[in-house]
PDB file of C-alpha atoms in Angstrom:
ATOM      1  CA  MET A   1      -6.329 -46.434 -63.645  1.00  0.00           C
ATOM      2  CA  PRO A   2      -8.850 -45.244 -66.278  1.00  0.00           C
ATOM      3  CA  SER A   3     -12.464 -45.014 -65.166  1.00  0.00           C
ATOM      4  CA  GLY A   4     -14.318 -48.276 -65.664  1.00  0.00           C
ATOM      5  CA  SER A   5     -11.160 -50.244 -66.383  1.00  0.00           C
ATOM      6  CA  VAL A   6     -10.682 -53.801 -65.154  1.00  0.00           C
ATOM      7  CA  ASP A   7      -8.521 -54.380 -62.070  1.00  0.00           C
ATOM      8  CA  TRP A   8      -6.122 -56.706 -63.846  1.00  0.00           C
ATOM      9  CA  LYS A   9      -3.999 -57.296 -60.741  1.00  0.00           C
ATOM     10  CA  GLU A  10      -6.914 -59.228 -59.239  1.00  0.00           C
ATOM     11  CA  ASN A  11      -7.223 -61.502 -62.271  1.00  0.00           C
ATOM     12  CA  GLN A  12      -4.775 -64.006 -63.687  1.00  0.00           C
ATOM     13  CA  LEU A  13      -6.797 -64.148 -66.898  1.00  0.00           C
ATOM     14  CA  THR A  14      -9.063 -61.450 -68.267  1.00  0.00           C
ATOM     15  CA  VAL A  15     -10.970 -61.605 -71.548  1.00  0.00           C
ATOM     16  CA  ALA A  16     -11.944 -58.550 -73.582  1.00  0.00           C
ATOM     17  CA  LEU A  17     -14.010 -58.437 -76.781  1.00  0.00           C
ATOM     18  CA  ARG A  18     -13.654 -55.874 -79.554  1.00  0.00           C
ATOM     19  CA  ILE A  19     -16.350 -55.613 -82.224  1.00  0.00           C
ATOM     20  CA  ARG A  20     -14.991 -54.714 -85.643  1.00  0.00           C
ATOM     21  CA  PRO A  21     -17.002 -52.222 -87.735  1.00  0.00           C
ATOM     22  CA  LEU A  22     -18.302 -53.394 -91.096  1.00  0.00           C
ATOM     23  CA  SER A  23     -15.976 -52.725 -94.023  1.00  0.00           C
ATOM     24  CA  LYS A  24     -17.052 -50.742 -97.074  1.00  0.00           C
ATOM     25  CA  ASP A  25     -17.311 -53.944 -99.121  1.00  0.00           C
ATOM     26  CA  GLU A  26     -19.457 -55.580 -96.458  1.00  0.00           C
ATOM     27  CA  LYS A  27     -21.784 -52.591 -96.371  1.00  0.00           C
ATOM     28  CA  ASN A  28     -22.030 -52.539-100.168  1.00  0.00           C
ATOM     29  CA  ALA A  29     -22.924 -56.227-100.093  1.00  0.00           C
ATOM     30  CA  GLY A  30     -25.806 -55.485 -97.737  1.00  0.00           C
ATOM     31  CA  ALA A  31     -24.268 -57.027 -94.633  1.00  0.00           C
ATOM     32  CA  THR A  32     -25.584 -55.960 -91.249  1.00  0.00           C
ATOM     33  CA  GLY A  33     -24.016 -56.175 -87.825  1.00  0.00           C
ATOM     34  CA  ILE A  34     -25.516 -58.702 -85.424  1.00  0.00           C
ATOM     35  CA  ALA A  35     -23.381 -57.889 -82.369  1.00  0.00           C
ATOM     36  CA  GLN A  36     -24.719 -55.154 -80.119  1.00  0.00           C
ATOM     37  CA  THR A  37     -23.091 -53.858 -76.946  1.00  0.00           C
ATOM     38  CA  VAL A  38     -25.353 -53.574 -73.900  1.00  0.00           C
ATOM     39  CA  ASP A  39     -22.691 -52.009 -71.692  1.00  0.00           C
ATOM     40  CA  ASP A  40     -18.923 -52.287 -71.276  1.00  0.00           C
ATOM     41  CA  GLN A  41     -19.195 -55.967 -70.289  1.00  0.00           C
ATOM     42  CA  ILE A  42     -22.184 -57.469 -72.117  1.00  0.00           C
ATOM     43  CA  VAL A  43     -22.715 -58.080 -75.825  1.00  0.00           C
ATOM     44  CA  VAL A  44     -25.857 -59.406 -77.511  1.00  0.00           C
ATOM     45  CA  LEU A  45     -25.803 -61.462 -80.697  1.00  0.00           C
ATOM     46  CA  MET A  46     -28.947 -61.231 -82.796  1.00  0.00           C
ATOM     47  CA  ASP A  47     -30.085 -64.194 -84.889  1.00  0.00           C
ATOM     48  CA  PRO A  48     -29.411 -63.172 -88.531  1.00  0.00           C
ATOM     49  CA  ALA A  49     -31.663 -65.968 -89.799  1.00  0.00           C
ATOM     50  CA  ALA A  50     -34.598 -65.106 -87.569  1.00  0.00           C
ATOM     51  CA  ASP A  51     -37.916 -65.239 -89.436  1.00  0.00           C
ATOM     52  CA  PRO A  52     -40.441 -62.711 -88.102  1.00  0.00           C
ATOM     53  CA  TYR A  53     -43.239 -64.902 -89.489  1.00  0.00           C
ATOM     54  CA  ASP A  54     -42.099 -68.029 -87.647  1.00  0.00           C
ATOM     55  CA  VAL A  55     -45.048 -68.377 -85.272  1.00  0.00           C
ATOM     56  CA  LEU A  56     -43.580 -71.383 -83.444  1.00  0.00           C
ATOM     57  CA  ARG A  57     -40.499 -69.409 -82.427  1.00  0.00           C
ATOM     58  CA  ALA A  58     -42.192 -66.052 -82.014  1.00  0.00           C
ATOM     59  CA  LYS A  59     -42.171 -66.253 -78.223  1.00  0.00           C
ATOM     60  CA  ARG A  60     -38.642 -67.597 -77.966  1.00  0.00           C
ATOM     61  CA  SER A  61     -35.732 -65.254 -77.506  1.00  0.00           C
ATOM     62  CA  ARG A  62     -33.601 -64.969 -80.629  1.00  0.00           C
ATOM     63  CA  GLU A  63     -30.867 -63.169 -78.754  1.00  0.00           C
ATOM     64  CA  LYS A  64     -27.768 -64.632 -77.148  1.00  0.00           C
ATOM     65  CA  HIS A  65     -26.078 -62.726 -74.347  1.00  0.00           C
ATOM     66  CA  PHE A  66     -22.366 -63.018 -73.600  1.00  0.00           C
ATOM     67  CA  CYS A  67     -20.464 -61.454 -70.727  1.00  0.00           C
ATOM     68  CA  PHE A  68     -16.793 -60.441 -70.847  1.00  0.00           C
ATOM     69  CA  ASP A  69     -14.460 -58.553 -68.549  1.00  0.00           C
ATOM     70  CA  ARG A  70     -14.552 -55.732 -71.075  1.00  0.00           C
ATOM     71  CA  VAL A  71     -16.427 -55.074 -74.334  1.00  0.00           C
ATOM     72  CA  PHE A  72     -15.393 -52.484 -76.934  1.00  0.00           C
ATOM     73  CA  GLY A  73     -17.861 -51.332 -79.589  1.00  0.00           C
ATOM     74  CA  PRO A  74     -17.119 -50.746 -83.301  1.00  0.00           C
ATOM     75  CA  GLN A  75     -16.312 -47.056 -82.810  1.00  0.00           C
ATOM     76  CA  CYS A  76     -14.033 -47.545 -79.813  1.00  0.00           C
ATOM     77  CA  PRO A  77     -10.625 -45.863 -80.419  1.00  0.00           C
ATOM     78  CA  GLN A  78      -7.289 -47.625 -80.131  1.00  0.00           C
ATOM     79  CA  GLU A  79      -6.251 -45.577 -77.108  1.00  0.00           C
ATOM     80  CA  GLU A  80      -9.309 -46.701 -75.135  1.00  0.00           C
ATOM     81  CA  VAL A  81      -8.693 -50.365 -75.974  1.00  0.00           C
ATOM     82  CA  TYR A  82      -5.082 -50.089 -74.842  1.00  0.00           C
ATOM     83  CA  ALA A  83      -5.845 -48.053 -71.713  1.00  0.00           C
ATOM     84  CA  ASN A  84      -8.428 -50.556 -70.513  1.00  0.00           C
ATOM     85  CA  THR A  85      -6.591 -53.784 -71.306  1.00  0.00           C
ATOM     86  CA  THR A  86      -2.817 -53.442 -71.341  1.00  0.00           C
ATOM     87  CA  LYS A  87      -1.567 -50.138 -69.963  1.00  0.00           C
ATOM     88  CA  VAL A  88      -1.904 -51.208 -66.329  1.00  0.00           C
ATOM     89  CA  LEU A  89       0.350 -54.215 -66.996  1.00  0.00           C
ATOM     90  CA  MET A  90       3.449 -52.118 -67.675  1.00  0.00           C
ATOM     91  CA  SER A  91       4.256 -51.379 -64.034  1.00  0.00           C
ATOM     92  CA  SER A  92       3.783 -55.071 -63.195  1.00  0.00           C
ATOM     93  CA  VAL A  93       6.249 -56.096 -65.905  1.00  0.00           C
ATOM     94  CA  THR A  94       8.928 -53.754 -64.580  1.00  0.00           C
ATOM     95  CA  ASN A  95       8.316 -55.254 -61.134  1.00  0.00           C
ATOM     96  CA  GLY A  96       9.191 -58.721 -62.390  1.00  0.00           C
ATOM     97  CA  PHE A  97       5.797 -60.176 -63.256  1.00  0.00           C
ATOM     98  CA  ASN A  98       5.038 -61.948 -66.537  1.00  0.00           C
ATOM     99  CA  ALA A  99       2.331 -60.563 -68.808  1.00  0.00           C
ATOM    100  CA  THR A 100       0.843 -61.776 -72.083  1.00  0.00           C
ATOM    101  CA  VAL A 101      -1.531 -60.078 -74.509  1.00  0.00           C
ATOM    102  CA  PHE A 102      -3.114 -62.633 -76.822  1.00  0.00           C
ATOM    103  CA  ALA A 103      -5.281 -61.572 -79.775  1.00  0.00           C
ATOM    104  CA  TYR A 104      -7.632 -64.310 -80.968  1.00  0.00           C
ATOM    105  CA  GLY A 105     -10.066 -64.298 -83.866  1.00  0.00           C
ATOM    106  CA  ALA A 106     -10.794 -65.410 -87.404  1.00  0.00           C
ATOM    107  CA  THR A 107      -8.919 -64.063 -90.429  1.00  0.00           C
ATOM    108  CA  GLY A 108     -10.065 -60.503 -91.055  1.00  0.00           C
ATOM    109  CA  ALA A 109     -11.387 -60.021 -87.527  1.00  0.00           C
ATOM    110  CA  GLY A 110      -9.038 -57.106 -86.865  1.00  0.00           C
ATOM    111  CA  LYS A 111      -6.285 -58.715 -84.783  1.00  0.00           C
ATOM    112  CA  THR A 112      -3.420 -57.061 -86.670  1.00  0.00           C
ATOM    113  CA  TYR A 113      -5.060 -53.640 -86.531  1.00  0.00           C
ATOM    114  CA  THR A 114      -5.717 -53.971 -82.800  1.00  0.00           C
ATOM    115  CA  MET A 115      -2.187 -55.135 -82.017  1.00  0.00           C
ATOM    116  CA  LEU A 116      -0.120 -53.110 -84.511  1.00  0.00           C
ATOM    117  CA  GLY A 117      -2.442 -50.356 -85.723  1.00  0.00           C
ATOM    118  CA  THR A 118      -1.082 -47.715 -88.094  1.00  0.00           C
ATOM    119  CA  ASP A 119       1.584 -45.014 -87.900  1.00  0.00           C
ATOM    120  CA  GLU A 120      -1.163 -42.457 -87.271  1.00  0.00           C
ATOM    121  CA  ASP A 121      -3.100 -44.610 -84.798  1.00  0.00           C
ATOM    122  CA  PRO A 122      -0.819 -47.180 -83.113  1.00  0.00           C
ATOM    123  CA  GLY A 123      -2.149 -50.405 -81.669  1.00  0.00           C
ATOM    124  CA  ILE A 124      -1.574 -52.176 -78.374  1.00  0.00           C
ATOM    125  CA  MET A 125       1.946 -53.368 -79.146  1.00  0.00           C
ATOM    126  CA  ALA A 126       3.348 -49.967 -80.094  1.00  0.00           C
ATOM    127  CA  ARG A 127       1.683 -48.198 -77.178  1.00  0.00           C
ATOM    128  CA  ALA A 128       2.842 -50.876 -74.727  1.00  0.00           C
ATOM    129  CA  LEU A 129       6.440 -50.635 -75.915  1.00  0.00           C
ATOM    130  CA  ASN A 130       6.465 -46.864 -75.550  1.00  0.00           C
ATOM    131  CA  ASP A 131       5.010 -47.033 -72.048  1.00  0.00           C
ATOM    132  CA  LEU A 132       7.308 -49.896 -71.046  1.00  0.00           C
ATOM    133  CA  PHE A 133      10.482 -48.022 -71.907  1.00  0.00           C
ATOM    134  CA  GLN A 134       9.117 -44.847 -70.311  1.00  0.00           C
ATOM    135  CA  GLU A 135       8.399 -46.787 -67.109  1.00  0.00           C
ATOM    136  CA  MET A 136      11.915 -48.238 -67.209  1.00  0.00           C
ATOM    137  CA  GLU A 137      13.379 -44.775 -67.638  1.00  0.00           C
ATOM    138  CA  ARG A 138      11.294 -43.454 -64.751  1.00  0.00           C
ATOM    139  CA  THR A 139      12.534 -46.170 -62.387  1.00  0.00           C
ATOM    140  CA  SER A 140      16.082 -46.488 -63.739  1.00  0.00           C
ATOM    141  CA  GLU A 141      17.676 -45.044 -60.589  1.00  0.00           C
ATOM    142  CA  ASP A 142      16.353 -47.924 -58.503  1.00  0.00           C
ATOM    143  CA  ASN A 143      16.516 -50.781 -61.008  1.00  0.00           C
ATOM    144  CA  VAL A 144      18.689 -52.204 -63.772  1.00  0.00           C
ATOM    145  CA  TYR A 145      16.769 -53.584 -66.748  1.00  0.00           C
ATOM    146  CA  GLU A 146      17.690 -55.903 -69.586  1.00  0.00           C
ATOM    147  CA  VAL A 147      15.298 -56.229 -72.523  1.00  0.00           C
ATOM    148  CA  SER A 148      15.427 -58.792 -75.304  1.00  0.00           C
ATOM    149  CA  MET A 149      12.873 -59.740 -77.931  1.00  0.00           C
ATOM    150  CA  SER A 150      11.904 -62.780 -79.966  1.00  0.00           C
ATOM    151  CA  TYR A 151       9.441 -62.855 -82.841  1.00  0.00           C
ATOM    152  CA  LEU A 152       7.880 -66.148 -83.840  1.00  0.00           C
ATOM    153  CA  GLU A 153       4.950 -67.477 -85.811  1.00  0.00           C
ATOM    154  CA  ILE A 154       2.830 -70.521 -84.980  1.00  0.00           C
ATOM    155  CA  TYR A 155       0.984 -71.629 -88.115  1.00  0.00           C
ATOM    156  CA  ASN A 156      -0.600 -75.047 -88.642  1.00  0.00           C
ATOM    157  CA  GLU A 157       1.089 -76.137 -85.390  1.00  0.00           C
ATOM    158  CA  MET A 158       4.523 -75.332 -86.849  1.00  0.00           C
ATOM    159  CA  ILE A 159       6.829 -72.797 -85.181  1.00  0.00           C
ATOM    160  CA  ARG A 160       8.981 -70.456 -87.264  1.00  0.00           C
ATOM    161  CA  ASP A 161      11.532 -67.886 -86.087  1.00  0.00           C
ATOM    162  CA  LEU A 162      10.611 -64.665 -87.903  1.00  0.00           C
ATOM    163  CA  LEU A 163      13.867 -62.980 -86.895  1.00  0.00           C
ATOM    164  CA  SER A 164      15.798 -65.811 -88.547  1.00  0.00           C
ATOM    165  CA  PRO A 165      13.453 -67.544 -91.054  1.00  0.00           C
ATOM    166  CA  SER A 166      16.281 -69.552 -92.646  1.00  0.00           C
ATOM    167  CA  THR A 167      16.611 -71.699 -89.512  1.00  0.00           C
ATOM    168  CA  GLY A 168      13.490 -73.624 -90.505  1.00  0.00           C
ATOM    169  CA  TYR A 169      10.870 -74.900 -88.100  1.00  0.00           C
ATOM    170  CA  LEU A 170      11.591 -75.040 -84.379  1.00  0.00           C
ATOM    171  CA  ASP A 171      10.611 -77.504 -81.667  1.00  0.00           C
ATOM    172  CA  LEU A 172       9.177 -77.107 -78.198  1.00  0.00           C
ATOM    173  CA  ARG A 173      11.395 -78.478 -75.446  1.00  0.00           C
ATOM    174  CA  GLU A 174      10.838 -78.856 -71.732  1.00  0.00           C
ATOM    175  CA  HIS A 175      13.500 -77.245 -69.576  1.00  0.00           C
ATOM    176  CA  ALA A 176      14.866 -78.980 -66.469  1.00  0.00           C
ATOM    177  CA  SER A 177      12.858 -76.498 -64.413  1.00  0.00           C
ATOM    178  CA  GLY A 178       9.670 -77.734 -66.058  1.00  0.00           C
ATOM    179  CA  ALA A 179       9.180 -74.648 -68.215  1.00  0.00           C
ATOM    180  CA  VAL A 180       8.394 -75.168 -71.895  1.00  0.00           C
ATOM    181  CA  GLN A 181      10.721 -73.323 -74.285  1.00  0.00           C
ATOM    182  CA  VAL A 182      11.120 -72.887 -78.023  1.00  0.00           C
ATOM    183  CA  ALA A 183      14.472 -74.498 -78.811  1.00  0.00           C
ATOM    184  CA  GLY A 184      16.817 -72.327 -80.865  1.00  0.00           C
ATOM    185  CA  ILE A 185      14.640 -69.204 -80.945  1.00  0.00           C
ATOM    186  CA  SER A 186      16.557 -65.988 -81.660  1.00  0.00           C
ATOM    187  CA  GLU A 187      16.815 -63.280 -79.023  1.00  0.00           C
ATOM    188  CA  VAL A 188      17.768 -59.709 -79.869  1.00  0.00           C
ATOM    189  CA  SER A 189      18.779 -57.234 -77.172  1.00  0.00           C
ATOM    190  CA  THR A 190      17.074 -53.867 -77.414  1.00  0.00           C
ATOM    191  CA  ASN A 191      17.277 -50.577 -75.564  1.00  0.00           C
ATOM    192  CA  SER A 192      14.363 -48.633 -77.009  1.00  0.00           C
ATOM    193  CA  SER A 193      11.034 -49.006 -78.765  1.00  0.00           C
ATOM    194  CA  THR A 194      12.688 -47.622 -81.915  1.00  0.00           C
ATOM    195  CA  GLU A 195      15.082 -50.575 -82.003  1.00  0.00           C
ATOM    196  CA  VAL A 196      12.132 -52.951 -81.709  1.00  0.00           C
ATOM    197  CA  TYR A 197      10.393 -51.273 -84.645  1.00  0.00           C
ATOM    198  CA  THR A 198      13.455 -51.744 -86.862  1.00  0.00           C
ATOM    199  CA  GLU A 199      13.114 -55.515 -86.423  1.00  0.00           C
ATOM    200  CA  GLU A 200       9.318 -55.747 -86.600  1.00  0.00           C
ATOM    201  CA  PRO A 201       8.502 -54.700 -90.205  1.00  0.00           C
ATOM    202  CA  THR A 202      10.707 -57.359 -91.814  1.00  0.00           C
ATOM    203  CA  SER A 203       9.437 -60.148 -89.613  1.00  0.00           C
ATOM    204  CA  SER A 204       5.837 -58.999 -89.905  1.00  0.00           C
ATOM    205  CA  SER A 205       5.914 -58.978 -93.693  1.00  0.00           C
ATOM    206  CA  SER A 206       7.205 -62.549 -93.764  1.00  0.00           C
ATOM    207  CA  SER A 207       4.466 -63.987 -91.569  1.00  0.00           C
ATOM    208  CA  SER A 208       1.640 -66.082 -92.973  1.00  0.00           C
ATOM    209  CA  VAL A 209      -1.946 -64.890 -93.172  1.00  0.00           C
TER     210      VAL A 209
END
């Protein structure tokens, strides 16, 4: 496990924060960053409206401290984000455990870049797929694996199958076992990360922003 990484096996839920660097347009507009990392778990938010001449508030702290399981600064590379959040999950998945990586944030926060990245600098999803299939190959003599994928969008509380958009909106149904499922969602069998990539661009381009 990478140095300083979170022991995910001891946590059912772990929250990491990534601070996006300012864009060129934001810099040109005079914007300044208010989020500062203290260490790899604490971030400080400065008050952008703080008035240095406000005598009544002069002795009050204008900073807000937040603690996370992991904090990544603006210059943190994709590989470090992946290595310290998701990489350790791959062996658990091949051992039969469920795992979810959920990116949350406002529009423009950098979710797509973090998850998908670019061809030159892949994000979490691409790196996870590569490692997953490599782990399956490494343990193929002792195990038999079956991999299938679905690709859906939840937008304004409506669910759409991005692998089969013409099916319209889908409903959530409760299975007899008590598990909640998306009724009618498409599943595509896949044997490699390359096969996953052939499905992803079309579905990704049709998703809402």
